[in-house]
Amino acid sequence: LESAMPQADLAFLPAISFAVPTISSTTEGAADDVARIIGDITHCTRAINYLGLPAASVPCGFNSAGLPIAFQLVGRPFQERVLLKSAHAFQGLTDWHLQRPIVLSGANAG
C-alpha cells in the first residue's frame, strides 16, 4: 500500500471473489474438495492476513441468489482507527449489516 498508493489511507478490495458457497460444500465431501473451496474462500484475504495488515470485511449487499456479499477495507500498519472509522461510516449510511439472507431451498441451501 505504501509504495503502490502512497496517498491512500485504505485499499478497497473484494472480500471473496465468487458467490458464498453453501455450508455443506465447506463441511461435507472429499477432504481435498473441501480444502480447495476453503482455500478459494480465503484467496482475497490470505495475503492481507499474512502481511499483518489491519483489515475489515464489510457487508454490502446480496447477490442474485440472495447470498451475502462484502468488501474488505485494508489499512496501513497500526492504523486500525482509520480502518474501523471508515467501516463504521459505511455502516452508518447503509443497513446491509442489519439484513439477513433469505432462507433458501434446493441448490443454495446450506
Tab-separated table of C-alpha atoms in Angstrom:
chain	number	residue	atom	x	y	z
A	1	LEU	CA	0.000	0.000	0.000
A	2	GLU	CA	2.811	2.387	0.873
A	3	SER	CA	4.617	2.023	-2.437
A	4	ALA	CA	1.604	1.391	-4.693
A	5	MET	CA	-0.652	4.123	-3.309
A	6	PRO	CA	1.344	6.453	-1.091
A	7	GLN	CA	-1.534	8.941	-0.758
A	8	ALA	CA	-4.193	6.327	0.154
A	9	ASP	CA	-5.337	5.665	3.695
A	10	LEU	CA	-7.180	2.460	2.747
A	11	ALA	CA	-7.436	-0.091	-0.016
A	12	PHE	CA	-10.924	-1.160	-1.107
A	13	LEU	CA	-10.791	-4.834	-2.159
A	14	PRO	CA	-13.137	-7.789	-2.568
A	15	ALA	CA	-13.549	-9.982	0.490
A	16	ILE	CA	-14.335	-13.030	-1.644
A	17	SER	CA	-14.147	-13.304	-5.425
A	18	PHE	CA	-17.157	-15.556	-6.034
A	19	ALA	CA	-20.581	-16.320	-4.571
A	20	VAL	CA	-20.514	-17.541	-0.993
A	21	PRO	CA	-20.500	-21.348	-1.009
A	22	THR	CA	-23.036	-23.383	0.901
A	23	ILE	CA	-22.220	-24.658	4.364
A	24	SER	CA	-22.429	-28.231	3.124
A	25	SER	CA	-19.850	-27.588	0.383
A	26	THR	CA	-17.348	-26.461	3.027
A	27	THR	CA	-18.047	-29.240	5.533
A	28	GLU	CA	-19.060	-32.330	3.555
A	29	GLY	CA	-17.480	-34.391	0.807
A	30	ALA	CA	-13.925	-35.307	-0.050
A	31	ALA	CA	-11.340	-33.606	2.145
A	32	ASP	CA	-9.414	-32.323	-0.894
A	33	ASP	CA	-12.554	-30.709	-2.321
A	34	VAL	CA	-13.409	-29.032	0.985
A	35	ALA	CA	-9.820	-27.812	1.397
A	36	ARG	CA	-9.861	-26.373	-2.147
A	37	ILE	CA	-13.101	-24.481	-1.509
A	38	ILE	CA	-11.827	-23.088	1.787
A	39	GLY	CA	-8.587	-22.066	0.051
A	40	ASP	CA	-10.616	-20.309	-2.634
A	41	ILE	CA	-12.666	-18.502	0.025
A	42	THR	CA	-9.534	-17.050	1.627
A	43	HIS	CA	-7.879	-16.098	-1.669
A	44	CYS	CA	-8.583	-12.355	-1.293
A	45	THR	CA	-7.825	-12.120	2.431
A	46	ARG	CA	-4.926	-14.548	2.908
A	47	ALA	CA	-2.131	-12.202	1.787
A	48	ILE	CA	-3.504	-9.351	3.883
A	49	ASN	CA	-3.529	-11.594	6.955
A	50	TYR	CA	-0.054	-12.906	6.144
A	51	LEU	CA	1.289	-9.349	5.953
A	52	GLY	CA	-0.364	-8.480	9.258
A	53	LEU	CA	-2.225	-5.503	7.847
A	54	PRO	CA	-5.414	-4.360	9.546
A	55	ALA	CA	-8.495	-5.246	7.517
A	56	ALA	CA	-12.240	-5.450	7.921
A	57	SER	CA	-14.847	-7.264	5.846
A	58	VAL	CA	-17.938	-5.114	5.497
A	59	PRO	CA	-21.361	-6.402	4.335
A	60	CYS	CA	-22.547	-4.574	1.224
A	61	GLY	CA	-25.483	-6.480	-0.198
A	62	PHE	CA	-26.715	-9.763	-1.604
A	63	ASN	CA	-26.146	-11.434	-4.946
A	64	SER	CA	-28.921	-12.546	-7.298
A	65	ALA	CA	-29.215	-15.850	-5.408
A	66	GLY	CA	-29.790	-13.997	-2.120
A	67	LEU	CA	-26.343	-14.796	-0.706
A	68	PRO	CA	-24.373	-12.105	1.150
A	69	ILE	CA	-21.529	-10.151	-0.427
A	70	ALA	CA	-18.917	-7.973	1.242
A	71	PHE	CA	-15.864	-5.870	0.529
A	72	GLN	CA	-12.753	-5.568	2.607
A	73	LEU	CA	-11.013	-2.421	3.654
A	74	VAL	CA	-7.271	-2.752	4.213
A	75	GLY	CA	-5.427	-0.160	6.223
A	76	ARG	CA	-1.879	0.867	6.831
A	77	PRO	CA	0.041	-0.808	9.653
A	78	PHE	CA	-1.186	0.346	13.065
A	79	GLN	CA	-3.984	2.436	11.527
A	80	GLU	CA	-6.856	0.380	12.872
A	81	ARG	CA	-8.639	3.524	13.996
A	82	VAL	CA	-8.893	4.868	10.424
A	83	LEU	CA	-9.995	1.456	9.187
A	84	LEU	CA	-12.713	0.971	11.808
A	85	LYS	CA	-13.981	4.543	11.494
A	86	SER	CA	-14.323	4.058	7.738
A	87	ALA	CA	-16.175	0.753	8.070
A	88	HIS	CA	-18.417	2.309	10.712
A	89	ALA	CA	-19.142	5.297	8.454
A	90	PHE	CA	-20.249	2.965	5.639
A	91	GLN	CA	-22.493	1.064	8.026
A	92	GLY	CA	-23.940	4.347	9.239
A	93	LEU	CA	-25.027	5.133	5.678
A	94	THR	CA	-26.373	1.674	4.829
A	95	ASP	CA	-28.228	-1.108	6.585
A	96	TRP	CA	-26.601	-4.132	4.924
A	97	HIS	CA	-25.057	-5.195	8.235
A	98	LEU	CA	-28.559	-5.470	9.738
A	99	GLN	CA	-30.071	-7.581	6.959
A	100	ARG	CA	-30.089	-11.366	6.888
A	101	PRO	CA	-30.123	-13.628	3.846
A	102	ILE	CA	-33.433	-15.186	2.969
A	103	VAL	CA	-33.796	-18.881	3.721
A	104	LEU	CA	-33.166	-20.744	0.505
A	105	SER	CA	-34.097	-24.228	-0.551
A	106	GLY	CA	-32.570	-26.565	-3.090
A	107	ALA	CA	-29.106	-25.960	-4.543
A	108	ASN	CA	-28.389	-22.828	-2.496
A	109	ALA	CA	-29.427	-24.249	0.850
A	110	GLY	CA	-26.577	-24.977	3.175
